[in-house]
Amino acid sequence: MKETLVLNMGPQHPATHGVLRLVLELEGEVILNLEPVIGYLHTGFEKEMETRTYHQNIVFPPRIEYLATFIEEQAYVLAVEKLLGITAPKRAEVIRLILAELSRIASHLVYLGTAAIDLNVTSLLMYCFRDREEILDIFEMVSGQRMMHGYFRIGGLQWDLPQGFAERVQRFLDDFPRRLDEYETLLTDNLIWRKRTEGVAVLSAEDAIRYGCTGPVLRGSGVSYDVRKAFPYGGYADYEFDVPVGSNGDAFDRYRVRMDEMRQSRRIILQALRGLPEGPILVDDRKVALPPRRELVRSMEAVIHQFKLVSEGIHPPAGEVYASVESPRGEKGYYIVSDGSNRPVRVRVRSASFNNLQALPVMLRRGTVADVVVAIASIDIVLGDVDR
Amino acid sequence: MAVTFRYLFRPPITILYPEAKRAAVQPRFKGRHWLTLYDDGMERCVGCELCVIVCPSQAIFVQAGENTPEHQVSKGERYAADFQINELRCIFCGFCEEACPTGAIVLGREYELASFTRDSMIYTKPMLTEPYPGSSGRDPKREV
Amino acid sequence: MTRPEDVLVQRLGEAVVEQVRFRDDLTLIVPREHMLRALEIAGSTGFRLLTDLTAVDRHPAQPRFDVIYMLTSVEQHARIRFMVHLAADQTMPSATSLWPGANWLEREVFDLFGIRFDGHPDLRRILMPDDWEGHPLRKDYPLVEEPVEFKGHTPKVPSEIIPKSKPKLL
Amino acid sequence: MIEVAIVAVKSAVLLFILLTACAYMTLLERRLLGKFQVRHGPNRVGPFGLLQPLADGLKLVFKESFMPAHVDVIVYWLAPAISMIAALFVYAVIPFGPEVTLFGQRVPLRLADVNVGILLVLATSSVGVYGIILGGWSSNNKYSLLGSLRSSAQLISYELALGLAVISVVLTAGSLSLVRIVEAQRHVWFVALQPLGFLIFLIAAVAETNRAPFDLPEAEQELIAGYQTEYGGFKFAMFYIGEYVAIVTMSALATTLFWGGWWGPLLPGLIWFVFKTLAFVFFFIWLRATLPRVRHDQLMALGWKFLIPLGLLNLVVTAVIVVLRQS
């Protein structure tokens, strides 16, 4: 009989990207069995969202998944709008799209930095965070907060864009490809990086679908499924972009897919900036959106609407909807059940990380301890998203 | 390797906090709360409790009091006799600012809100009210 | 052009008790005993991706639970939702034989709603600690709240500050 | 009598310099890494953070000396000591410069000129690895054990390649004494004669010192500092000194064997030696800031399938050339 070593990796471990615990059964350094244990960050967001109004719940999505904040808000807001049967004005939609794509870049940069530091490329983390900081500065400029924005509203946005927004984004995007190339020189052209990621954590397309994987994990395996293309939402149908797809389904392919996605995001933002329409940023429906502030001093009616909307909240019709967006980690969906009251009966957060993480044991069949780190980084989990 | 070598000669991007602060926070920054005044020194808050209701983390407490001709505090019938914000509960979402019909509560620019006791983080009305009109950085003559 | 949903509905035939269409989302209500078969048919019709598996507690209405399966066709870009009405004492057949990815999803539903899945290989709690009592997402599971600290006042607990309005039925 | 005194004084001075240098290397490394990563690095304690090593050292010495349960007490204590002593011991034979005259006494800038100096260096640096292995084993921690296992595997793979590269130099110089080797480089540095040997030596040296990208025994992201996991306070400091002194050693060796030791125009020999050594230390840090870590099976493959055959080839070619030139 062979003796095996059972190793508990985490929940406090530098490379598990949060409080993830892995129970590894090892023979030497080769993994025989692996079981992820989750739930250390379970905060009961779904339950809490049942106790608050639709408007108040806007604050939860970016806290569930704290790397791609605007995409989260977008997902929730779109779900509620679908429930109400309204769409945001065109300008609001485009602004949301720009911010969502910036979020995607910001999130992928965190992936890149952490994936690199998991393989001890310490410098890249700082470079990535430097770029991410610039995006967060733009976010702060727009919403007043760097991460937990609370900027999207049901039916539109809180404010219009500030002065100088387009120039600032443009400046960032102008410089961005050069930096990406620099990072690619550090990693893609690096023999050790390729050796560490190519053929590691392989997931076949069939397995990826059977485990419900989405996002770069699924696309890295060669399945071209992107919610932005498959079920266009929020105006994505109007823009030209490609969906990068890998072929081997290994960690390197996922890395490639994300790198290319950042370039595609840039392409989308540039198109959107050019075609940014003028117009209102909030629907003109007093049952859904607050009246403009300048009306509050002049019109008694506006004040009454304000009081009514704030103190009672929005009353969507009874029914249930599912709306999803393409988050940097995969399909992020909100399934909202309404009974016609001002609070949802049930908010289900379909998180991509949860499903993707489930495929980890498959990826690491007969892998080594050193591969675990690569695999986790390549799934790019956010534990807040997994445990909710 | 050349890439990292190039970086060796670039100036650092981090700042030496706390000696050097961030150049300026954005005008929209959501920081600590202020209760603003009109330029004649009257309080804007009329004690309507909309901020209490909208706050997702229930960090605000308001107790309304009736204005009397001898004791006129705000420009409405009522005023906030007590107004407290538990800054530890606050998530700085800015919903209160948006809900306030008179534009009384605003989120300021200060972000250094650390303290040693929980008690000192419950801001009371004297701490929240602007010392003089406009000291929070908002124009006291603005409409809402 | 026939849409994949329609093809599926046709193939399912009698198994579908009711079709609900709300805001372009198609929900097929299927009795509990036909569910596994229906999922299998859906899988072979092209709905290969089990996007989500979750439940809703309708307490105090009867039957109490809805179990929801959301399927996506990756190639044909179509979605379908299955719903099973389930009484509090009933169990569901496990879908893990069709999708290994259903494993955790079913564990989560078990953990948060207490719905048991027959034939699940490893039905344990997943998000809550192993020795937790009760199932948090059930409507009769009390929300434990504390009023926020203020000086000299004790306000209402958070969930009571905005009163829940009466449900309006369409 | 006076010779003994001189050696004693030299030892003390050297020890002091080494420990200080090692402490300041941590600062240098952190500052440089900071520079590489476009940030500041430690700058709070003293001007430019110059007192930081002192603060760190004091902290480590005065820290509570804890011991986890179930450790093998004697080995647990012994391991860091072995690691540190072995690392320091190498300096007995490294020549820093030519002879200088101090107070009317001719003082060679070395502790001893052993005629098999290079063997001593290789032998003691291998002993240092025992510290790591024993430390990992005695800690009674799975991560530590994995770390020390990796370390032993690494040692076997790279000691050989290192040895082969060094032997080529020895053949070229015709002596095992480090002083003679340096003297043989008066006109041509061996890096010009032995470029392949130098490359092998460099890679093997990085692996030997467990530095990035071959820092598998520590591998923070995988093994949570590996063999050091259960160490703290002064015992940890000993490991640390061992590691950093080893880096200086390898840099000094590279200088001695390939880059002409103290030879250099204009400046005194000692300064050239220090300068060259520092250049290598800088190289080590630069590597750390840039390269990803290799996996242990890839590391072994590199060692066995690539470096050792190349080293053998290099050795054979060198031997043939040396014989041809003599005849």
Short mmCIF file of C-alpha atoms in Angstrom, two decimals, chain C residues 32 57 61-67 84-92 113-116 138:
data_model
loop_
_atom_site.label_atom_id
_atom_site.label_comp_id
_atom_site.label_asym_id
_atom_site.label_seq_id
_atom_site.Cartn_x
_atom_site.Cartn_y
_atom_site.Cartn_z
CA ARG C 32 -41.14 16.37 -10.30
CA ASP C 57 -39.09 29.45 -1.14
CA ALA C 61 -47.83 29.22 -0.16
CA GLN C 62 -48.19 25.59 -1.13
CA PRO C 63 -46.41 23.76 -2.68
CA ARG C 64 -43.66 25.49 -0.89
CA PHE C 65 -40.58 25.31 -3.08
CA ASP C 66 -39.78 25.94 -6.71
CA VAL C 67 -36.66 24.27 -7.98
CA VAL C 84 -40.60 22.14 -10.50
CA HIS C 85 -43.09 22.80 -7.74
CA LEU C 86 -42.04 20.89 -4.71
CA ALA C 87 -43.77 20.31 -1.39
CA ALA C 88 -41.73 20.78 1.75
CA ASP C 89 -41.38 17.07 2.41
CA GLN C 90 -40.50 16.05 -1.12
CA THR C 91 -37.09 15.36 -2.56
CA MET C 92 -35.71 15.95 -6.02
CA PHE C 113 -33.11 25.54 1.42
CA GLY C 114 -32.94 22.05 2.88
CA ILE C 115 -34.16 20.37 -0.27
CA ARG C 116 -32.71 16.90 -0.54
CA ARG C 138 -36.00 29.57 3.90
#
